[in-house]
């Protein structure tokens, strides 16, 4: 099969743009770490790696046998202060206990070395799965590294599972099971698997989750799960109702930023979540019947995930970066009308979403979910076009 070749001018612009972006990011990181005083940004009193402090501190406490402190917000913040000399006003550990199995190796390294290893492993896993070096330039990748968060690792597990779904369903289930350490990212996976009737993947994912839970019980005891279910989850729900910033991309957070009361924000979130469920079921039921391509169905699922949950952050948009590249590759093959240029503009906005709130300000946050919804609707339209081509092909045989 002959590969599509881009116009030389397009290729040159891509190289220049990506090179300039990497140069700017490299210069920033060099200056950033040159200014670091210990673990902190000089004069700012902010930890390098931001949220990574939560993962590293949880690993150190767990390695020291202090799991009981993790799900007590006051005790955890006090321990984080002792470990890093930092007043962590909002930092809490709310991940399920089997996530500690992933974080635990971090305890073997000092903070900055652990952050470097965490970042390199995340980038390597993400690029190994996607095989798209352009994602190094994605703002979502920059946000994952800036916040020291799990977006790249979670994205690698999610995207890797999708890539294996049709050819290696059992391995795909293992990848899906790993996503359970970030439960809000997997809310639509059961819908997709049921619609596709992917029973082996569903069973493999369930066994992987149960295996992880069992290992965590053996390692940390039942008490960790009891405290997580009864104390940590309600605390996280209360944080969601009260905490909102430019880093959150859901309709719920947008409504809260706009000044809506909590009950109205939940009402604003509801149609986005319902549409996400419908879109996922529609795409994967048609994938099962051969009416849409894998790329179209996966793109719908990933965009639907971005609008389905109220608890989604800019670094979680690492899931969406590959969708933008797929869409732009398709656009280059058919761009000929003004409407097509509008589509390109939409995808470029989606590409830059992770940093728009930071650069424009919180006033842009209510538009996050609207932009993602527009991208989802556009993906659904193209997926429906796949079905038209498939039916035309079947009739022509």
CSV table of C-alpha atoms in Angstrom, one decimal:
chain,number,residue,atom,x,y,z
A,1,UNK,CA,0.0,0.0,0.0
A,2,UNK,CA,1.4,3.4,-1.0
A,3,UNK,CA,1.7,5.8,1.9
A,4,UNK,CA,0.2,9.3,1.5
A,5,UNK,CA,2.8,11.9,1.0
A,6,UNK,CA,2.4,15.5,2.2
A,7,UNK,CA,3.2,18.5,0.1
A,8,UNK,CA,6.8,19.6,0.5
A,9,UNK,CA,5.7,23.0,1.9
A,10,UNK,CA,3.5,21.3,4.4
A,11,UNK,CA,6.3,19.0,5.5
A,12,UNK,CA,8.7,22.0,5.8
A,13,UNK,CA,6.2,24.0,7.9
A,14,UNK,CA,5.7,20.9,10.2
A,15,UNK,CA,9.4,20.6,10.8
A,16,UNK,CA,9.9,24.3,11.4
A,17,UNK,CA,6.9,24.5,13.7
A,18,UNK,CA,7.8,21.4,15.7
A,19,UNK,CA,11.5,22.4,15.9
A,20,UNK,CA,10.6,25.9,17.2
A,21,UNK,CA,8.2,24.4,19.7
A,22,UNK,CA,10.8,22.0,21.0
A,23,UNK,CA,13.5,24.7,21.2
A,24,UNK,CA,11.2,26.9,23.2
A,25,UNK,CA,10.2,24.1,25.6
A,26,UNK,CA,13.9,23.0,25.9
A,27,UNK,CA,15.0,26.6,26.7
A,28,UNK,CA,12.2,26.9,29.3
A,29,UNK,CA,13.0,23.6,31.0
A,30,UNK,CA,16.7,24.5,31.1
A,31,UNK,CA,16.0,27.8,32.8
A,32,UNK,CA,13.4,26.2,35.0
A,33,UNK,CA,15.7,23.7,36.5
A,34,UNK,CA,18.6,26.2,36.7
A,35,UNK,CA,16.3,28.3,39.0
A,36,UNK,CA,15.3,25.4,41.2
A,37,UNK,CA,16.3,25.8,44.9
A,38,UNK,CA,16.1,22.2,46.3
A,39,UNK,CA,12.7,20.9,45.2
A,40,UNK,CA,11.2,24.3,44.7
A,41,UNK,CA,11.0,27.0,42.1
A,42,UNK,CA,13.1,29.8,43.4
A,43,UNK,CA,11.0,32.6,44.9
A,44,UNK,CA,7.7,30.8,44.1
A,45,UNK,CA,7.6,28.2,46.9
A,46,UNK,CA,6.0,25.7,44.5
A,47,UNK,CA,7.2,22.2,44.1
A,48,UNK,CA,8.9,21.1,40.9
A,49,UNK,CA,6.6,18.5,39.3
A,50,UNK,CA,3.6,19.8,41.2
A,51,UNK,CA,1.3,16.8,41.6
A,52,UNK,CA,4.1,14.3,41.4
A,53,UNK,CA,4.7,15.1,45.1
A,54,UNK,CA,1.5,13.2,45.9
A,55,UNK,CA,2.7,10.0,44.1
A,56,UNK,CA,6.2,10.1,45.5
A,57,UNK,CA,5.0,10.9,49.1
A,58,UNK,CA,2.4,8.1,48.9
A,59,UNK,CA,5.1,5.7,47.7
A,60,UNK,CA,7.5,6.7,50.5
A,61,UNK,CA,4.8,6.4,53.1
A,62,UNK,CA,3.7,3.0,51.8
A,63,UNK,CA,7.2,1.7,51.7
A,64,UNK,CA,7.6,2.8,55.3
A,65,UNK,CA,4.4,0.9,56.4
A,66,UNK,CA,2.3,4.0,56.9
A,67,UNK,CA,-0.6,3.3,54.5
A,68,UNK,CA,-3.1,4.4,57.1
A,69,UNK,CA,-2.0,8.0,56.7
A,70,UNK,CA,-2.7,8.1,52.9
A,71,UNK,CA,-6.5,8.4,53.1
A,72,UNK,CA,-6.5,10.8,56.1
A,73,UNK,CA,-6.2,14.2,54.3
A,74,UNK,CA,-4.7,15.9,57.4
A,75,UNK,CA,-2.2,13.2,58.2
A,76,UNK,CA,-1.2,12.9,54.5
A,77,UNK,CA,-0.6,16.6,54.2
A,78,UNK,CA,1.4,16.7,57.4
A,79,UNK,CA,3.5,13.7,56.2
A,80,UNK,CA,4.1,15.4,52.8
A,81,UNK,CA,5.2,18.6,54.7
A,82,UNK,CA,7.7,16.5,56.7
A,83,UNK,CA,9.0,14.8,53.6
A,84,UNK,CA,9.3,17.8,51.3
A,85,UNK,CA,9.0,20.8,53.7
A,86,UNK,CA,6.0,21.9,51.7
A,87,UNK,CA,2.6,23.2,53.0
A,88,UNK,CA,0.4,21.1,50.7
A,89,UNK,CA,-2.9,22.8,51.3
A,90,UNK,CA,-4.9,20.9,48.6
A,91,UNK,CA,-2.9,17.8,48.1
A,92,UNK,CA,-4.6,14.5,48.9
A,93,UNK,CA,-4.2,10.8,47.9
A,94,UNK,CA,-7.6,9.7,46.5
A,95,UNK,CA,-6.5,6.9,44.1
A,96,UNK,CA,-7.6,3.3,44.9
A,97,UNK,CA,-5.2,1.1,46.8
A,98,UNK,CA,-4.0,-0.9,43.9
A,99,UNK,CA,-2.6,2.3,42.4
A,100,UNK,CA,0.0,2.1,45.1
A,101,UNK,CA,1.5,-0.9,43.3
A,102,UNK,CA,2.3,1.4,40.4
A,103,UNK,CA,3.6,4.2,42.6
A,104,UNK,CA,5.6,2.1,45.1
A,105,UNK,CA,8.9,1.8,43.0
A,106,UNK,CA,9.2,5.6,43.2
A,107,UNK,CA,10.2,5.3,46.9
A,108,UNK,CA,13.6,3.9,45.8
A,109,UNK,CA,14.7,7.3,44.4
A,110,UNK,CA,15.1,10.8,45.8
A,111,UNK,CA,12.4,13.2,44.7
A,112,UNK,CA,13.9,14.9,41.7
A,113,UNK,CA,15.4,11.6,40.4
A,114,UNK,CA,12.1,9.9,40.8
A,115,UNK,CA,10.4,12.7,38.9
A,116,UNK,CA,12.9,12.4,36.1
A,117,UNK,CA,12.3,8.6,35.9
A,118,UNK,CA,8.6,9.0,36.0
A,119,UNK,CA,8.6,11.6,33.2
A,120,UNK,CA,10.9,9.5,31.0
A,121,UNK,CA,9.0,6.3,31.4
A,122,UNK,CA,5.7,8.1,30.7
A,123,UNK,CA,7.0,9.7,27.5
A,124,UNK,CA,8.6,6.4,26.3
A,125,UNK,CA,5.5,4.4,26.9
A,126,UNK,CA,3.3,7.0,25.3
A,127,UNK,CA,5.4,7.2,22.1
A,128,UNK,CA,6.0,3.4,22.0
A,129,UNK,CA,2.2,2.9,21.8
A,130,UNK,CA,1.2,5.8,19.6
A,131,UNK,CA,4.3,5.8,17.3
A,132,UNK,CA,3.7,9.4,16.7
A,133,UNK,CA,6.8,11.6,17.6
A,134,UNK,CA,4.7,14.7,16.9
A,135,UNK,CA,3.0,14.0,20.2
A,136,UNK,CA,6.2,15.2,21.9
A,137,UNK,CA,5.0,18.7,20.7
A,138,UNK,CA,1.5,18.3,22.0
A,139,UNK,CA,0.4,20.7,24.8
A,140,UNK,CA,-1.2,17.8,26.6
A,141,UNK,CA,2.3,16.1,26.8
A,142,UNK,CA,3.7,19.4,28.1
A,143,UNK,CA,1.0,19.6,30.8
A,144,UNK,CA,1.7,16.0,31.9
A,145,UNK,CA,5.3,16.8,32.4
A,146,UNK,CA,4.7,20.1,34.0
A,147,UNK,CA,2.3,18.7,36.6
A,148,UNK,CA,4.2,15.4,37.0
A,149,UNK,CA,0.9,13.6,36.4
A,150,UNK,CA,-0.2,10.2,35.1
A,151,UNK,CA,-1.7,11.3,31.7
A,152,UNK,CA,1.1,9.8,29.6
A,153,UNK,CA,1.0,6.4,31.4
A,154,UNK,CA,-2.8,6.3,31.4
A,155,UNK,CA,-2.8,7.3,27.8
A,156,UNK,CA,-0.3,4.6,26.9
A,157,UNK,CA,-2.4,1.9,28.6
A,158,UNK,CA,-5.7,3.1,27.1
A,159,UNK,CA,-4.4,3.6,23.5
A,160,UNK,CA,-2.4,0.4,23.7
A,161,UNK,CA,-5.5,-1.5,24.8
A,162,UNK,CA,-7.5,-0.1,21.8
A,163,UNK,CA,-4.7,-1.1,19.4
A,164,UNK,CA,-4.9,-4.7,20.6
A,165,UNK,CA,-8.7,-4.9,20.8
A,166,UNK,CA,-9.3,-6.8,17.6
A,167,UNK,CA,-6.1,-8.8,17.2
A,168,UNK,CA,-5.3,-9.7,20.9
A,169,UNK,CA,-8.5,-9.2,22.9
A,170,UNK,CA,-7.1,-10.8,26.1
A,171,UNK,CA,-4.0,-8.5,26.1
A,172,UNK,CA,-6.3,-5.6,25.4
A,173,UNK,CA,-8.3,-6.5,28.5
A,174,UNK,CA,-5.1,-6.4,30.6
A,175,UNK,CA,-4.4,-2.9,29.4
A,176,UNK,CA,-8.0,-1.9,30.1
A,177,UNK,CA,-7.7,-3.3,33.6
A,178,UNK,CA,-4.6,-1.2,34.3
A,179,UNK,CA,-6.7,1.9,33.6
A,180,UNK,CA,-8.7,1.1,36.8
A,181,UNK,CA,-6.0,3.0,38.8
A,182,UNK,CA,-7.6,6.1,37.2
A,183,UNK,CA,-11.3,5.0,37.3
A,184,UNK,CA,-12.8,8.1,35.8
A,185,UNK,CA,-10.9,7.6,32.6
A,186,UNK,CA,-12.5,4.2,32.1
A,187,UNK,CA,-16.2,5.1,32.6
A,188,UNK,CA,-17.1,4.4,28.9
A,189,UNK,CA,-15.0,1.3,28.4
A,190,UNK,CA,-17.8,-1.1,29.6
A,191,UNK,CA,-20.2,0.6,27.2
A,192,UNK,CA,-17.7,0.1,24.3
A,193,UNK,CA,-17.0,-3.5,25.1
A,194,UNK,CA,-20.7,-4.4,25.5
A,195,UNK,CA,-21.6,-2.7,22.3
A,196,UNK,CA,-18.8,-4.5,20.4
A,197,UNK,CA,-19.6,-7.8,22.2
A,198,UNK,CA,-16.0,-8.1,23.1
A,199,UNK,CA,-16.6,-10.7,25.8
A,200,UNK,CA,-13.0,-12.0,26.0
A,201,UNK,CA,-11.7,-8.5,26.5
A,202,UNK,CA,-14.4,-7.7,29.1
A,203,UNK,CA,-13.5,-10.9,31.0
A,204,UNK,CA,-9.8,-10.2,30.8
A,205,UNK,CA,-10.2,-6.6,32.0
A,206,UNK,CA,-12.4,-7.8,35.0
A,207,UNK,CA,-9.8,-10.4,36.0
A,208,UNK,CA,-7.0,-7.9,35.7
A,209,UNK,CA,-8.9,-5.5,38.0
A,210,UNK,CA,-9.6,-8.3,40.5
A,211,UNK,CA,-6.0,-9.4,40.4
A,212,UNK,CA,-4.8,-5.9,41.1
A,213,UNK,CA,-7.2,-5.5,44.0
A,214,UNK,CA,-6.2,-8.9,45.4
A,215,UNK,CA,-2.5,-8.0,45.3
A,216,UNK,CA,-3.2,-4.7,47.0
A,217,UNK,CA,-5.2,-6.5,49.7
A,218,UNK,CA,-2.3,-9.0,50.2
A,219,UNK,CA,0.2,-6.1,50.3
A,220,UNK,CA,-1.7,-3.5,52.3
A,221,UNK,CA,-4.6,-5.2,53.9
A,222,UNK,CA,-8.4,-4.8,53.7
A,223,UNK,CA,-8.3,-1.6,55.7
A,224,UNK,CA,-6.9,0.4,52.8
A,225,UNK,CA,-9.9,-0.5,50.7
A,226,UNK,CA,-12.4,0.2,53.5
A,227,UNK,CA,-11.0,3.6,54.1
A,228,UNK,CA,-10.9,4.4,50.4
A,229,UNK,CA,-14.5,3.5,49.9
A,230,UNK,CA,-15.9,5.1,53.0
A,231,UNK,CA,-13.7,8.1,53.5
A,232,UNK,CA,-11.6,9.0,50.4
A,233,UNK,CA,-14.4,8.8,47.8
A,234,UNK,CA,-16.7,11.1,49.7
A,235,UNK,CA,-13.8,13.5,50.3
A,236,UNK,CA,-13.0,13.5,46.6
A,237,UNK,CA,-16.7,14.2,45.8
A,238,UNK,CA,-16.6,17.2,48.2
A,239,UNK,CA,-13.4,18.5,46.5
A,240,UNK,CA,-15.1,18.2,43.1
A,241,UNK,CA,-18.0,20.4,44.3
A,242,UNK,CA,-15.7,23.0,45.8
A,243,UNK,CA,-12.5,23.0,43.7
A,244,UNK,CA,-12.5,24.3,40.1
A,245,UNK,CA,-9.8,25.9,38.0
A,246,UNK,CA,-8.5,26.3,34.5
A,247,UNK,CA,-6.9,22.8,34.7
A,248,UNK,CA,-10.4,21.1,34.7
A,249,UNK,CA,-12.0,20.7,31.3
A,250,UNK,CA,-15.5,19.2,32.0
A,251,UNK,CA,-18.8,20.9,31.5
A,252,UNK,CA,-19.3,20.7,35.3
A,253,UNK,CA,-16.1,22.7,36.1
A,254,UNK,CA,-16.9,25.2,33.3
A,255,UNK,CA,-20.3,25.9,34.9
A,256,UNK,CA,-18.7,26.3,38.3
A,257,UNK,CA,-16.1,28.7,36.9
A,258,UNK,CA,-19.0,30.7,35.3
A,259,UNK,CA,-20.5,31.0,38.8
A,260,UNK,CA,-23.3,28.4,38.6
A,261,UNK,CA,-24.3,26.7,41.8
A,262,UNK,CA,-23.3,23.0,42.2
A,263,UNK,CA,-26.8,21.6,41.4
A,264,UNK,CA,-26.9,23.6,38.1
A,265,UNK,CA,-23.4,22.5,37.2
A,266,UNK,CA,-24.5,18.9,37.6
A,267,UNK,CA,-27.4,19.6,35.3
A,268,UNK,CA,-25.0,21.1,32.8
A,269,UNK,CA,-22.8,18.0,32.9
A,270,UNK,CA,-25.7,15.5,32.4
A,271,UNK,CA,-26.3,16.0,28.7
A,272,UNK,CA,-22.6,15.8,27.9
A,273,UNK,CA,-22.4,12.5,29.8
A,274,UNK,CA,-25.5,11.0,28.2
A,275,UNK,CA,-24.3,12.0,24.7
A,276,UNK,CA,-20.9,10.4,25.4
A,277,UNK,CA,-22.6,7.1,26.4
A,278,UNK,CA,-24.8,7.2,23.3
A,279,UNK,CA,-21.9,8.1,20.9
A,280,UNK,CA,-19.8,5.3,22.3
A,281,UNK,CA,-22.5,2.7,22.0
A,282,UNK,CA,-23.3,3.8,18.5
A,283,UNK,CA,-19.7,3.8,17.3
A,284,UNK,CA,-18.8,0.4,18.7
A,285,UNK,CA,-22.0,-1.4,17.7
A,286,UNK,CA,-21.3,-0.2,14.2
A,287,UNK,CA,-17.6,-1.2,14.5
A,288,UNK,CA,-18.8,-4.8,15.3
A,289,UNK,CA,-20.8,-4.8,12.1
A,290,UNK,CA,-18.0,-3.4,10.0
A,291,UNK,CA,-19.7,-0.1,9.4
A,292,UNK,CA,-17.1,2.2,10.8
A,293,UNK,CA,-13.3,2.0,10.8
A,294,UNK,CA,-11.3,1.3,14.0
A,295,UNK,CA,-9.8,4.8,13.8
A,296,UNK,CA,-13.3,6.4,13.7
A,297,UNK,CA,-14.7,4.3,16.5
A,298,UNK,CA,-11.6,4.8,18.7
A,299,UNK,CA,-11.7,8.5,18.1
A,300,UNK,CA,-15.3,8.7,19.1
A,301,UNK,CA,-14.6,6.8,22.3
A,302,UNK,CA,-11.6,9.0,23.3
A,303,UNK,CA,-13.4,12.2,22.6
A,304,UNK,CA,-16.5,10.9,24.4
A,305,UNK,CA,-14.4,10.1,27.4
A,306,UNK,CA,-13.1,13.7,27.5
A,307,UNK,CA,-16.7,15.0,28.0
A,308,UNK,CA,-18.3,12.1,29.9
A,309,UNK,CA,-16.8,12.7,33.4
A,310,UNK,CA,-16.9,15.9,35.5
A,311,UNK,CA,-13.5,15.0,36.9
A,312,UNK,CA,-11.1,15.5,34.0
A,313,UNK,CA,-8.0,17.6,33.8
A,314,UNK,CA,-5.8,19.1,31.0
A,315,UNK,CA,-3.2,16.4,31.4
A,316,UNK,CA,-5.9,13.7,30.8
A,317,UNK,CA,-6.2,15.1,27.3
A,318,UNK,CA,-3.2,13.0,26.3
A,319,UNK,CA,-6.0,10.6,25.3
A,320,UNK,CA,-7.1,13.1,22.6
A,321,UNK,CA,-3.8,14.1,21.1
A,322,UNK,CA,-3.6,11.1,18.7
A,323,UNK,CA,-7.2,11.8,17.6
A,324,UNK,CA,-6.2,15.2,16.5
A,325,UNK,CA,-3.3,13.8,14.5
A,326,UNK,CA,-5.6,11.2,12.9
A,327,UNK,CA,-8.2,13.9,12.0
A,328,UNK,CA,-5.5,16.2,10.5
A,329,UNK,CA,-4.1,13.4,8.4
A,330,UNK,CA,-7.6,12.7,7.0
A,331,UNK,CA,-8.1,16.4,6.4
A,332,UNK,CA,-4.9,16.8,4.4
A,333,UNK,CA,-6.2,14.1,2.0
A,334,UNK,CA,-9.5,15.8,1.3
A,335,UNK,CA,-9.1,19.6,2.1
A,336,UNK,CA,-10.7,21.5,-0.8
A,337,UNK,CA,-13.6,23.5,0.6
A,338,UNK,CA,-13.9,26.3,3.1
A,339,UNK,CA,-15.8,24.0,5.5
A,340,UNK,CA,-12.8,21.7,5.5
A,341,UNK,CA,-10.6,24.7,6.6
A,342,UNK,CA,-13.0,25.2,9.4
A,343,UNK,CA,-12.6,21.6,10.5
A,344,UNK,CA,-8.8,22.1,10.5
A,345,UNK,CA,-9.2,25.1,12.7
A,346,UNK,CA,-11.4,23.2,15.2
A,347,UNK,CA,-8.8,20.4,15.5
A,348,UNK,CA,-6.0,22.9,16.0
A,349,UNK,CA,-8.1,24.4,18.9
A,350,UNK,CA,-8.6,20.9,20.4
A,351,UNK,CA,-4.8,20.4,20.1
A,352,UNK,CA,-4.1,23.6,22.0
A,353,UNK,CA,-6.9,23.2,24.6
A,354,UNK,CA,-4.6,22.0,27.4
A,355,UNK,CA,-2.8,25.4,27.5
A,356,UNK,CA,-5.6,27.8,26.4
A,357,UNK,CA,-7.0,28.2,29.9
A,358,UNK,CA,-3.5,29.0,31.2
A,359,UNK,CA,-2.8,31.5,28.5
A,360,UNK,CA,-6.2,33.1,28.0
A,361,UNK,CA,-7.4,32.8,31.6
A,362,UNK,CA,-10.2,31.0,33.4
A,363,UNK,CA,-12.8,32.9,31.3
A,364,UNK,CA,-12.1,30.3,28.6
A,365,UNK,CA,-12.7,27.3,30.8
A,366,UNK,CA,-16.5,27.1,30.1
A,367,UNK,CA,-15.6,26.6,26.4
A,368,UNK,CA,-13.5,23.6,27.0
A,369,UNK,CA,-16.4,21.1,26.9
A,370,UNK,CA,-18.1,23.0,24.0
A,371,UNK,CA,-15.0,22.6,21.8
A,372,UNK,CA,-14.6,18.9,22.7
A,373,UNK,CA,-18.3,18.4,22.0
A,374,UNK,CA,-17.9,20.0,18.6
A,375,UNK,CA,-15.0,17.7,17.9
A,376,UNK,CA,-17.1,14.6,19.0
A,377,UNK,CA,-20.0,15.6,16.7
A,378,UNK,CA,-17.6,16.0,13.8
A,379,UNK,CA,-16.1,12.6,14.5
A,380,UNK,CA,-19.6,11.1,14.6
A,381,UNK,CA,-20.3,12.7,11.2
A,382,UNK,CA,-17.2,11.2,9.7
A,383,UNK,CA,-17.9,7.8,11.2
A,384,UNK,CA,-21.4,7.9,9.7
A,385,UNK,CA,-19.8,8.6,6.3
A,386,UNK,CA,-17.7,5.4,6.9
A,387,UNK,CA,-21.0,3.5,7.1
A,388,UNK,CA,-22.3,5.0,3.9
A,389,UNK,CA,-19.1,3.9,2.0
A,390,UNK,CA,-19.3,0.4,3.6
A,391,UNK,CA,-23.0,0.0,2.5
A,392,UNK,CA,-22.2,1.3,-1.0
A,393,UNK,CA,-19.3,-1.2,-1.3
A,394,UNK,CA,-21.5,-4.1,-0.2
A,395,UNK,CA,-24.2,-3.1,-2.7
A,396,UNK,CA,-21.7,-2.9,-5.5
A,397,UNK,CA,-20.5,-6.5,-5.0
